[in-house]
């Protein structure tokens, strides 16, 4: 009887905990959309999304966020181009080629990379990448390429961690099956293990994209932050996230609403990325 | 004539000796069955014949294993060629998670066949030889994991045949299968011995006596008795063999 009651109480506790996270996501959605959507309607969605002038302090002010949308997309693509190949190859190395002694160092190191606060990455880039970039391309050294490199590094732990675990979860019988046909270890890894882990690897890339597009504090330090559509890879760039963090502190009225609406756009991006992630997961569990 | 000769072989996993002074002749174009209770070393010996034991850390071998008179453990042996010549089928069907066609073509591609037409021919021939062509010929692009376990096992046999081996090692190839699939594979194996030398591990005494020409009885890492299957099953020389065959232990 007593055990029964305890069970009931525990179930309540579990349910309550679960509800808290559901509740917070609902609150976030309500708050974001209530704060941002009315502004978008009033200002005009097309003008807002595809306007290329962001000048809140002009009269009349204009709030086009196309530069920031493109900035986020460009920077993320760059981060993927730089970070994903390195990340996947590192994961393959760690799962299939790494001597155990080296693994004991590499694994905690990549875990640590995931735990470093992003502002620290920002400092690192400011100290190291920015000066190099200044020598290499002139200007301030704070530009799109700098942001791409930094984000490429920052998505590594996500890509490595998930890819490695999906490589490791490939049944060993595939490996022995291939080796028994006279294939080399390398060929087995490339032609059997990696394709078998494909959906996990793709998921890791998608989560990496999510990380890159959402990153703020590191990017704001090194990207230049000009709200203009970048003309080249060495132009300064402002992303959706940095747009908000740069101006929220002093924004008021319409300006403030425009920033919340920027957040809504970012949120929609994240929703799409997560939707893609879930679709791939679902396909994986079906196969 | 012996296809494989095993001479006074000892094998260790780390400190544990799994095979003791094993000697055995495996005749060409015949079926040799390995029988014996669990843990007695059947898989260990069969894996030594294509050096899959190399993949086991801490595995060490003494003695000689000759394939066509050549020592396969000599340092200049090409392990990949050896495994092409001595194919293997596992207890659990393990087709790759790719199409049936690509499963069969994987081996030939590994060994350098690129021509599409040649691959098509090899795929068809291997599937025919494994007695599964009629069942899958319209589904070659289907994922090999989507067919039944018995069919998967025959796909694995076809995959092994596709690299034109001389010897086929089968470690309990039917223990995960239903009786009908088992019967199909037994029938297939008896046909395959025309072209291949076959070594098969089995826990099923009826299977050993139905299918094999020669039998080796293992116990605790020793081969207690080996020879003609019929003679051994009707008139075992050793008491232990008799007890095992008649089901008194194991
Ligand atoms: N990788 C390994 N490392 C250490 N010991 C092993 C390893 N593989 C097998 N052994 C041991 O070697 C002995 C022989 O094992 P083996 O797998 O050859 O037996 P088996 O006759 O095939 O048994 P079963 O009928 O259960 O398949 C067993 O005692 C087993 O525990
Ligand atoms: Mg075994």
Coordinates of C-alpha atoms and ligand atoms in Angstrom, one line a residue:
Chain A
X1 CA 0.0 0.0 0.0
X2 CA 2.7 2.4 1.1
X3 CA 4.9 1.4 -1.9
X4 CA 1.9 2.1 -4.1
X5 CA 1.5 5.6 -2.7
X6 CA 5.2 6.3 -3.1
X7 CA 5.0 5.2 -6.7
X8 CA 2.1 7.6 -7.3
X9 CA 4.1 10.5 -5.8
X10 CA 7.2 9.7 -7.8
X11 CA 5.1 9.5 -11.0
X12 CA 3.8 13.0 -10.1
X13 CA 7.3 14.3 -9.6
X14 CA 8.5 12.9 -12.9
X15 CA 5.4 14.3 -14.7
X16 CA 6.0 17.7 -13.1
X17 CA 9.7 17.8 -14.2
X18 CA 8.7 16.9 -17.7
X19 CA 6.0 19.5 -17.8
X20 CA 8.5 22.2 -16.7
X21 CA 10.6 21.8 -19.9
X22 CA 7.5 21.6 -22.1
X23 CA 6.1 24.7 -20.4
X24 CA 9.3 26.6 -20.9
X25 CA 9.5 25.8 -24.6
X26 CA 5.9 26.9 -25.0
X27 CA 6.5 30.1 -23.0
X28 CA 9.6 30.9 -25.2
X29 CA 7.5 30.4 -28.4
X30 CA 4.7 32.6 -27.1
X31 CA 7.0 35.3 -25.9
X32 CA 9.1 35.4 -29.1
X33 CA 6.2 35.3 -31.5
X34 CA 4.0 37.8 -29.5
X35 CA 6.9 40.2 -29.3
X36 CA 8.1 39.8 -32.8
X37 CA 5.3 38.9 -35.2
X38 CA 3.2 42.1 -34.7
X39 CA 6.2 44.2 -35.6
X40 CA 6.9 42.1 -38.8
X41 CA 3.2 42.5 -39.8
X42 CA 3.3 46.2 -39.3
X43 CA 6.6 46.8 -40.9
X44 CA 5.9 44.3 -43.7
X45 CA 7.4 40.8 -43.7
X46 CA 9.0 41.2 -47.1
X47 CA 10.6 44.6 -46.2
X48 CA 11.8 43.1 -43.0
X49 CA 13.3 39.9 -44.3
X50 CA 14.5 41.2 -47.7
X51 CA 15.4 44.8 -46.8
X52 CA 19.1 45.3 -47.1
X53 CA 19.3 48.4 -44.9
X54 CA 19.5 48.2 -41.1
X55 CA 19.6 51.7 -39.6
X56 CA 17.5 51.9 -36.5
X57 CA 18.7 55.5 -35.6
X58 CA 18.0 57.1 -38.9
X59 CA 14.7 59.0 -39.4
X60 CA 12.8 57.4 -40.8
X61 CA 14.5 54.2 -39.5
X62 CA 14.8 51.1 -41.6
X63 CA 14.9 47.5 -40.3
X64 CA 15.9 45.2 -43.2
X65 CA 17.6 42.1 -41.8
X66 CA 18.7 40.6 -45.1
X67 CA 22.4 41.4 -44.3
X68 CA 22.1 39.5 -41.1
X69 CA 20.2 36.5 -42.6
X70 CA 22.9 36.3 -45.3
X71 CA 25.6 36.8 -42.8
X72 CA 24.4 33.9 -40.6
X73 CA 24.0 31.7 -43.7
X74 CA 27.4 32.5 -45.1
X75 CA 29.2 32.2 -41.9
X76 CA 27.5 28.9 -41.2
X77 CA 28.3 27.5 -44.6
X78 CA 31.9 28.5 -44.1
X79 CA 32.0 26.8 -40.7
X80 CA 30.6 23.6 -42.2
X81 CA 33.1 23.7 -45.1
X82 CA 36.0 24.1 -42.6
X83 CA 34.8 22.1 -39.6
X84 CA 32.8 19.2 -41.0
X85 CA 35.6 17.4 -43.0
X86 CA 38.1 17.9 -40.2
X87 CA 35.5 16.7 -37.7
X88 CA 34.4 13.6 -39.6
X89 CA 38.0 12.6 -40.4
X90 CA 38.9 13.1 -36.7
X91 CA 35.9 10.9 -35.7
X92 CA 37.0 8.2 -38.2
X93 CA 40.5 8.4 -36.9
X94 CA 39.4 8.1 -33.3
X95 CA 37.0 5.3 -33.9
X96 CA 39.0 3.2 -36.2
X97 CA 42.7 4.1 -36.4
X98 CA 43.7 5.7 -33.1
X99 CA 46.2 3.9 -30.9
X100 CA 44.6 3.5 -27.4
X101 CA 47.3 5.6 -25.7
X102 CA 46.5 8.6 -28.0
X103 CA 42.8 8.0 -27.6
X104 CA 43.1 8.5 -23.9
X105 CA 44.3 12.1 -24.6
X106 CA 42.2 12.8 -27.7
X107 CA 38.8 11.8 -26.2
X108 CA 39.0 14.0 -23.1
X109 CA 40.4 16.8 -25.2
X110 CA 37.4 16.9 -27.6
X111 CA 35.1 16.6 -24.7
X112 CA 36.8 19.6 -23.1
X113 CA 36.4 21.5 -26.3
X114 CA 32.7 21.1 -26.0
X115 CA 32.7 22.5 -22.4
X116 CA 34.8 25.6 -23.1
X117 CA 32.5 28.7 -22.8
X118 CA 32.1 30.4 -26.1
X119 CA 33.5 33.7 -24.9
X120 CA 36.8 32.0 -24.4
X121 CA 36.8 30.9 -28.0
X122 CA 36.1 34.5 -28.9
X123 CA 39.2 35.6 -26.9
X124 CA 41.2 32.9 -28.5
X125 CA 40.2 34.1 -32.0
X126 CA 40.8 37.7 -31.1
X127 CA 44.3 36.9 -29.9
X128 CA 45.3 34.4 -32.6
X129 CA 43.1 34.4 -35.7
X130 CA 42.4 38.2 -35.9
X131 CA 46.2 39.2 -36.0
X132 CA 46.9 36.6 -38.6
X133 CA 44.0 37.7 -40.7
X134 CA 45.1 41.3 -40.4
X135 CA 48.5 40.4 -41.9
X136 CA 46.9 38.3 -44.5
X137 CA 44.0 40.4 -45.7
X138 CA 44.6 43.9 -44.2
X139 CA 41.9 45.8 -42.5
X140 CA 40.9 45.0 -39.0
X141 CA 41.2 41.3 -39.4
X142 CA 37.7 41.0 -38.1
X143 CA 35.7 39.6 -40.9
X144 CA 33.6 36.8 -42.3
X145 CA 36.6 34.4 -42.8
X146 CA 37.7 34.9 -39.2
X147 CA 34.2 34.0 -38.1
X148 CA 34.1 31.0 -40.4
X149 CA 37.3 29.6 -39.1
X150 CA 36.3 30.2 -35.5
X151 CA 32.9 28.6 -35.9
X152 CA 34.5 25.7 -37.9
X153 CA 36.6 25.0 -34.8
X154 CA 33.7 25.5 -32.4
X155 CA 31.5 22.9 -34.2
X156 CA 34.3 20.3 -34.1
X157 CA 33.3 18.7 -30.7
X158 CA 29.7 18.3 -31.9
X159 CA 30.6 16.8 -35.2
X160 CA 33.3 14.6 -33.7
X161 CA 31.4 13.4 -30.7
X162 CA 28.3 12.3 -32.6
X163 CA 30.1 10.9 -35.6
X164 CA 32.4 8.9 -33.5
X165 CA 29.6 7.4 -31.5
X166 CA 27.7 6.5 -34.6
X167 CA 30.8 4.9 -36.1
X168 CA 31.3 2.9 -33.0
X169 CA 27.7 1.7 -32.9
X170 CA 28.1 0.0 -36.4
X171 CA 27.8 -3.7 -35.7
X172 CA 31.2 -5.4 -35.5
X173 CA 29.8 -8.2 -37.7
X174 CA 30.0 -5.8 -40.7
X175 CA 33.6 -5.2 -40.0
X176 CA 34.5 -8.9 -39.8
X177 CA 32.3 -9.7 -42.8
X178 CA 34.3 -7.3 -44.9
X179 CA 37.7 -8.3 -43.6
X180 CA 36.8 -12.0 -44.2
X181 CA 36.3 -11.1 -47.9
X182 CA 39.9 -10.0 -48.0
X183 CA 39.3 -6.2 -47.7
X184 CA 41.9 -4.1 -45.9
X185 CA 41.1 -2.3 -42.7
X186 CA 41.1 1.0 -44.6
X187 CA 38.7 -0.2 -47.3
X188 CA 36.4 -1.7 -44.7
X189 CA 36.2 1.5 -42.8
X190 CA 35.6 3.7 -45.9
X191 CA 33.2 1.4 -47.8
X192 CA 31.3 -0.4 -45.1
X193 CA 31.6 1.3 -41.7
X194 CA 31.3 4.9 -42.8
X195 CA 28.3 4.2 -45.1
X196 CA 26.6 2.3 -42.3
X197 CA 27.1 5.2 -40.0
X198 CA 25.9 7.7 -42.6
X199 CA 22.8 9.0 -40.9
X200 CA 24.5 9.5 -37.6
X201 CA 27.2 11.4 -39.3
X202 CA 24.7 13.6 -41.2
X203 CA 22.9 14.2 -37.9
X204 CA 26.1 15.4 -36.4
X205 CA 26.6 17.9 -39.2
X206 CA 23.1 19.2 -38.7
X207 CA 23.6 19.7 -35.0
X208 CA 26.9 21.4 -35.9
X209 CA 25.0 23.8 -38.2
X210 CA 22.6 24.5 -35.3
X211 CA 25.5 25.3 -33.1
X212 CA 27.1 27.6 -35.7
X213 CA 24.0 29.5 -36.5
X214 CA 23.2 30.0 -32.8
X215 CA 26.6 31.1 -31.7
X216 CA 26.8 34.6 -30.4
X217 CA 29.4 35.7 -27.9
X218 CA 32.4 34.4 -29.7
X219 CA 31.3 35.8 -33.1
X220 CA 30.5 39.2 -31.8
X221 CA 34.1 39.7 -30.8
X222 CA 35.7 38.9 -34.1
X223 CA 33.2 39.3 -37.0
X224 CA 33.4 43.1 -37.5
X225 CA 29.6 43.4 -37.0
X226 CA 28.8 45.7 -39.9
X227 CA 25.1 45.4 -40.8
X228 CA 25.9 45.3 -44.5
X229 CA 25.7 42.5 -47.0
X230 CA 29.3 41.3 -47.1
X231 CA 30.9 41.9 -50.5
X232 CA 33.7 39.4 -50.0
X233 CA 34.9 36.8 -47.7
X234 CA 37.1 39.3 -46.0
X235 CA 34.3 41.9 -45.4
X236 CA 33.0 42.3 -41.9
X237 CA 29.8 40.6 -41.2
X238 CA 26.9 40.7 -38.7
X239 CA 24.8 37.6 -38.0
X240 CA 21.2 37.3 -36.6
X241 CA 22.5 36.5 -33.1
X242 CA 25.1 39.3 -32.9
X243 CA 22.6 41.8 -34.3
X244 CA 20.4 41.2 -31.2
X245 CA 23.2 41.1 -28.6
X246 CA 24.9 44.3 -30.0
X247 CA 21.8 46.5 -29.8
X248 CA 19.4 45.0 -27.3
X249 CA 20.9 46.8 -24.3
X250 CA 19.9 50.2 -25.5
X251 CA 17.0 49.5 -28.0
X252 CA 13.5 50.8 -27.2
X253 CA 10.2 50.8 -28.9
X254 CA 10.1 49.8 -32.6
X255 CA 13.8 49.1 -32.5
X256 CA 13.5 46.7 -29.7
X257 CA 10.6 44.9 -31.4
X258 CA 12.7 44.6 -34.6
X259 CA 15.4 42.8 -32.5
X260 CA 12.8 40.4 -31.1
X261 CA 11.6 39.8 -34.6
X262 CA 15.2 39.0 -35.5
X263 CA 15.1 36.4 -32.8
X264 CA 11.9 35.0 -34.3
X265 CA 13.7 34.5 -37.6
X266 CA 16.6 32.8 -35.9
X267 CA 14.2 30.6 -34.0
X268 CA 12.5 29.6 -37.3
X269 CA 16.0 28.6 -38.6
X270 CA 16.6 26.5 -35.6
X271 CA 13.2 24.9 -35.9
X272 CA 13.9 23.9 -39.5
X273 CA 17.3 22.5 -38.6
X274 CA 15.8 20.5 -35.8
X275 CA 13.0 19.3 -38.0
X276 CA 15.6 18.0 -40.5
X277 CA 17.5 16.3 -37.7
X278 CA 14.3 14.6 -36.5
X279 CA 13.5 13.5 -40.0
X280 CA 16.8 11.8 -40.5
X281 CA 16.6 10.2 -37.1
X282 CA 13.1 8.8 -38.0
X283 CA 14.4 7.5 -41.3
X284 CA 17.2 5.8 -39.4
X285 CA 15.0 4.1 -36.9
X286 CA 12.8 2.8 -39.8
X287 CA 15.7 1.3 -41.8
Chain B
X1 CA 44.2 -35.2 -51.4
X2 CA 44.5 -32.6 -48.6
X3 CA 43.6 -29.0 -49.3
X4 CA 44.6 -27.9 -45.8
X5 CA 47.0 -29.6 -43.4
X6 CA 47.1 -28.5 -39.8
X7 CA 50.2 -29.7 -38.1
X8 CA 50.7 -29.8 -34.4
X9 CA 49.1 -26.4 -33.8
X10 CA 48.9 -24.6 -30.5
X11 CA 46.9 -21.4 -30.0
X12 CA 46.8 -19.0 -27.1
X13 CA 44.5 -16.1 -26.3
X14 CA 46.8 -14.2 -24.0
X15 CA 47.7 -16.7 -21.3
X16 CA 44.8 -19.0 -22.1
X17 CA 45.7 -21.9 -24.4
X18 CA 42.6 -22.6 -26.5
X19 CA 44.1 -25.3 -28.8
X20 CA 46.5 -28.0 -27.9
X21 CA 48.6 -29.9 -30.4
X22 CA 45.9 -30.0 -33.1
X23 CA 46.7 -31.9 -36.3
X24 CA 44.1 -32.4 -39.0
X25 CA 43.9 -33.0 -42.8
X26 CA 41.1 -31.3 -44.6
X27 CA 40.5 -33.1 -47.9
X28 CA 39.8 -31.2 -51.1
X29 CA 36.2 -31.0 -52.5
X30 CA 34.8 -32.6 -49.4
X31 CA 32.9 -31.4 -46.4
X32 CA 34.6 -31.5 -43.0
X33 CA 32.5 -31.0 -39.9
X34 CA 33.8 -29.7 -36.6
X35 CA 31.8 -30.9 -33.7
X36 CA 32.2 -30.7 -29.9
X37 CA 30.7 -29.0 -26.9
X38 CA 30.6 -25.3 -26.5
X39 CA 34.0 -23.6 -25.8
X40 CA 36.1 -26.5 -27.0
X41 CA 37.8 -24.5 -29.8
X42 CA 35.9 -25.2 -33.0
X43 CA 35.5 -21.5 -33.9
X44 CA 39.0 -20.8 -32.9
X45 CA 40.4 -23.4 -35.3
X46 CA 38.2 -22.4 -38.2
X47 CA 39.1 -18.8 -37.7
X48 CA 42.7 -19.7 -37.9
X49 CA 42.3 -21.1 -41.4
X50 CA 41.8 -17.7 -42.9
X51 CA 43.7 -15.8 -40.2
X52 CA 40.7 -14.0 -38.9
X53 CA 42.3 -14.7 -35.5
X54 CA 44.8 -12.0 -36.5
X55 CA 42.1 -9.5 -35.6
X56 CA 41.9 -10.8 -32.0
X57 CA 44.3 -9.0 -29.8
X58 CA 46.7 -11.3 -27.9
X59 CA 46.1 -14.3 -30.1
X60 CA 49.3 -16.3 -30.7
X61 CA 49.8 -19.4 -32.8
X62 CA 52.4 -22.1 -33.0
X63 CA 52.7 -24.9 -35.5
X64 CA 51.9 -25.0 -39.2
X65 CA 48.8 -24.6 -41.3
X66 CA 49.4 -25.4 -45.0
X67 CA 47.1 -24.5 -47.8
X68 CA 48.0 -26.4 -50.9
X69 CA 51.3 -27.1 -49.2
X70 CA 52.1 -23.4 -48.4
X71 CA 52.3 -22.2 -44.8
X72 CA 49.7 -19.5 -44.5
X73 CA 51.3 -18.1 -41.3
X74 CA 54.6 -17.3 -43.1
X75 CA 55.5 -13.7 -42.8
X76 CA 55.3 -13.1 -46.6
X77 CA 51.7 -14.4 -46.8
X78 CA 49.3 -11.8 -48.2
X79 CA 46.4 -12.0 -45.7
X80 CA 44.0 -10.3 -48.1
X81 CA 44.6 -12.9 -50.8
X82 CA 44.4 -15.7 -48.3
X83 CA 41.0 -14.5 -47.2
X84 CA 39.9 -14.2 -50.8
X85 CA 40.9 -17.8 -51.3
X86 CA 39.5 -19.0 -48.0
X87 CA 36.0 -17.5 -47.7
X88 CA 33.9 -17.4 -44.5
X89 CA 30.3 -17.5 -43.6
X90 CA 29.3 -16.6 -40.0
X91 CA 26.8 -17.9 -37.5
X92 CA 24.7 -14.7 -37.6
X93 CA 23.9 -13.7 -41.2
X94 CA 25.8 -10.4 -41.6
X95 CA 25.0 -8.8 -44.9
X96 CA 26.1 -5.2 -45.2
X97 CA 23.4 -2.6 -44.9
X98 CA 23.4 -2.0 -48.7
X99 CA 21.6 -3.4 -51.7
X100 CA 21.8 -7.1 -52.5
X101 CA 23.7 -6.3 -55.6
X102 CA 26.3 -4.2 -53.8
X103 CA 26.7 -6.9 -51.1
X104 CA 27.7 -9.4 -53.7
X105 CA 29.7 -7.0 -55.8
X106 CA 31.6 -5.8 -52.7
X107 CA 34.2 -8.6 -52.7
X108 CA 35.0 -8.5 -56.5
X109 CA 35.3 -4.7 -56.3
X110 CA 37.6 -5.1 -53.4
X111 CA 39.8 -7.3 -55.5
X112 CA 39.8 -5.0 -58.5
X113 CA 36.9 -5.8 -60.7
X114 CA 35.5 -2.6 -62.1
X115 CA 33.7 -3.5 -65.3
X116 CA 29.9 -3.2 -64.8
X117 CA 29.2 -6.1 -67.2
X118 CA 31.6 -8.4 -65.5
X119 CA 30.2 -7.5 -62.1
X120 CA 26.7 -8.2 -63.3
X121 CA 27.8 -11.6 -64.4
X122 CA 29.6 -12.4 -61.1
X123 CA 26.6 -11.2 -59.1
X124 CA 24.2 -13.4 -61.1
X125 CA 26.4 -16.4 -61.0
X126 CA 27.1 -16.2 -57.3
X127 CA 23.4 -15.8 -56.5
X128 CA 22.6 -18.8 -58.6
X129 CA 25.4 -20.9 -57.0
X130 CA 24.0 -19.9 -53.6
X131 CA 20.5 -21.0 -54.7
X132 CA 18.9 -17.7 -54.1
X133 CA 18.8 -16.1 -57.6
X134 CA 15.2 -17.0 -58.3
X135 CA 14.1 -15.4 -55.0
X136 CA 15.9 -12.1 -55.4
X137 CA 16.5 -11.5 -59.1
X138 CA 13.9 -8.8 -59.3
X139 CA 15.0 -7.2 -56.0
X140 CA 18.7 -6.7 -56.5
X141 CA 18.5 -3.1 -55.5
X142 CA 16.6 -3.9 -52.3
X143 CA 18.4 -3.5 -49.0
X144 CA 19.8 -6.9 -48.0
X145 CA 18.7 -6.4 -44.5
X146 CA 15.0 -6.4 -45.6
X147 CA 14.9 -10.1 -46.6
X148 CA 14.5 -13.1 -44.3
X149 CA 17.3 -14.5 -42.1
X150 CA 17.5 -17.6 -44.2
X151 CA 17.8 -15.6 -47.4
X152 CA 20.3 -13.3 -45.8
X153 CA 22.5 -16.3 -45.0
X154 CA 22.4 -17.4 -48.6
X155 CA 23.3 -13.8 -49.6
X156 CA 26.3 -14.1 -47.3
X157 CA 27.2 -17.4 -49.0
X158 CA 26.8 -15.8 -52.4
X159 CA 28.9 -12.9 -51.2
X160 CA 31.7 -15.3 -50.2
X161 CA 31.4 -17.2 -53.5
X162 CA 31.7 -14.0 -55.5
X163 CA 35.4 -13.7 -54.9
X164 CA 36.0 -17.2 -56.2
X165 CA 37.3 -18.9 -53.1
X166 CA 38.7 -22.4 -53.0
X167 CA 37.7 -23.1 -49.5
X168 CA 34.6 -22.1 -47.7
X169 CA 34.5 -21.9 -43.9
X170 CA 31.2 -22.0 -42.2
X171 CA 30.8 -21.4 -38.5
X172 CA 27.4 -22.8 -37.5
X173 CA 25.8 -21.3 -40.6
X174 CA 22.3 -22.6 -39.8
X175 CA 22.1 -22.2 -36.0
X176 CA 20.2 -18.9 -36.3
X177 CA 17.8 -20.3 -39.0
X178 CA 14.5 -22.0 -39.2
X179 CA 14.3 -25.7 -40.3
X180 CA 13.3 -24.9 -43.9
X181 CA 16.1 -22.4 -44.4
X182 CA 18.5 -24.9 -42.7
X183 CA 17.4 -27.7 -45.1
X184 CA 18.0 -25.4 -48.1
X185 CA 21.5 -24.5 -46.9
X186 CA 22.4 -28.1 -46.2
X187 CA 21.3 -29.0 -49.7
X188 CA 23.3 -26.1 -51.1
X189 CA 26.4 -27.1 -49.1
X190 CA 26.3 -30.6 -50.6
X191 CA 26.2 -29.1 -54.1
X192 CA 28.9 -26.6 -53.4
X193 CA 31.5 -29.3 -52.5
X194 CA 31.8 -30.1 -56.2
X195 CA 33.7 -26.9 -56.6
X196 CA 34.8 -26.0 -53.1
X197 CA 36.4 -27.5 -50.1
X198 CA 34.1 -26.9 -47.2
X199 CA 34.7 -26.8 -43.4
X200 CA 31.6 -26.5 -41.3
X201 CA 31.1 -26.1 -37.5
X202 CA 27.9 -27.5 -36.2
X203 CA 26.2 -28.3 -33.0
X204 CA 23.7 -30.4 -34.7
X205 CA 24.7 -34.1 -34.9
X206 CA 22.2 -35.0 -37.5
X207 CA 23.5 -32.2 -39.6
X208 CA 27.0 -33.4 -39.3
X209 CA 26.1 -36.9 -40.2
X210 CA 23.7 -35.9 -43.1
X211 CA 26.1 -33.4 -44.7
X212 CA 29.7 -34.1 -43.9
X213 CA 32.2 -36.5 -45.3
X214 CA 34.7 -36.1 -42.5
X215 CA 34.3 -35.1 -38.9
X216 CA 36.6 -33.9 -36.3
X217 CA 35.5 -34.1 -32.7
X218 CA 36.9 -31.4 -30.4
X219 CA 37.1 -31.4 -26.6
X220 CA 38.7 -28.8 -24.4
X221 CA 41.0 -27.6 -27.1
X222 CA 42.1 -31.1 -28.3
X223 CA 40.9 -33.0 -31.3
X224 CA 39.9 -36.2 -29.7
X225 CA 39.0 -38.1 -32.9
X226 CA 38.8 -37.3 -36.6
X227 CA 38.0 -39.3 -39.7
X228 CA 35.3 -40.5 -42.0
X229 CA 31.9 -39.3 -40.8
X230 CA 30.0 -42.5 -41.4
X231 CA 32.6 -44.6 -39.6
X232 CA 32.9 -42.2 -36.7
X233 CA 29.1 -42.0 -36.2
X234 CA 28.6 -45.7 -36.4
X235 CA 31.7 -46.9 -34.7
X236 CA 33.5 -44.2 -32.7
X237 CA 37.0 -45.2 -31.5
X238 CA 36.9 -43.1 -28.3
X239 CA 34.5 -43.2 -25.4
X240 CA 34.2 -39.4 -25.3
X241 CA 33.3 -39.3 -28.9
X242 CA 30.6 -41.9 -28.4
X243 CA 29.2 -40.1 -25.4
X244 CA 29.0 -36.8 -27.3
X245 CA 27.5 -38.2 -30.5
X246 CA 24.9 -40.1 -28.6
X247 CA 24.0 -37.0 -26.7
X248 CA 25.2 -38.1 -23.3
X249 CA 26.9 -34.8 -22.7
X250 CA 27.6 -31.5 -24.4
Ligands
LIG1 N1 38.9 -13.5 -28.2 C1 39.1 -14.4 -27.2 N2 39.8 -14.0 -26.2 C2 40.0 -14.9 -25.1 N3 39.5 -16.1 -25.1 C3 38.7 -16.5 -26.2 C4 38.5 -15.7 -27.3 N4 37.7 -16.4 -28.2 C5 37.5 -17.6 -27.6 N5 38.1 -17.7 -26.4 C6 38.1 -18.9 -25.6 O1 38.6 -19.9 -26.3 C7 37.9 -21.1 -26.1 C8 37.4 -21.7 -27.4 O2 36.5 -20.8 -27.9 P1 35.7 -21.1 -29.3 O3 35.0 -19.9 -29.6 O4 36.7 -21.5 -30.3 O5 34.8 -22.2 -28.9 P2 33.7 -23.0 -29.8 O6 34.1 -24.4 -29.8 O7 33.5 -22.3 -31.1 O8 32.4 -22.8 -28.9 P3 30.9 -22.6 -29.4 O9 30.4 -23.9 -29.7 O10 30.2 -22.1 -28.1 O11 30.9 -21.6 -30.5 C9 36.8 -20.8 -25.1 O12 37.2 -21.2 -23.8 C10 36.7 -19.3 -25.2 O13 36.3 -18.8 -24.0
LIG2 MG1 31.9 -21.1 -32.0

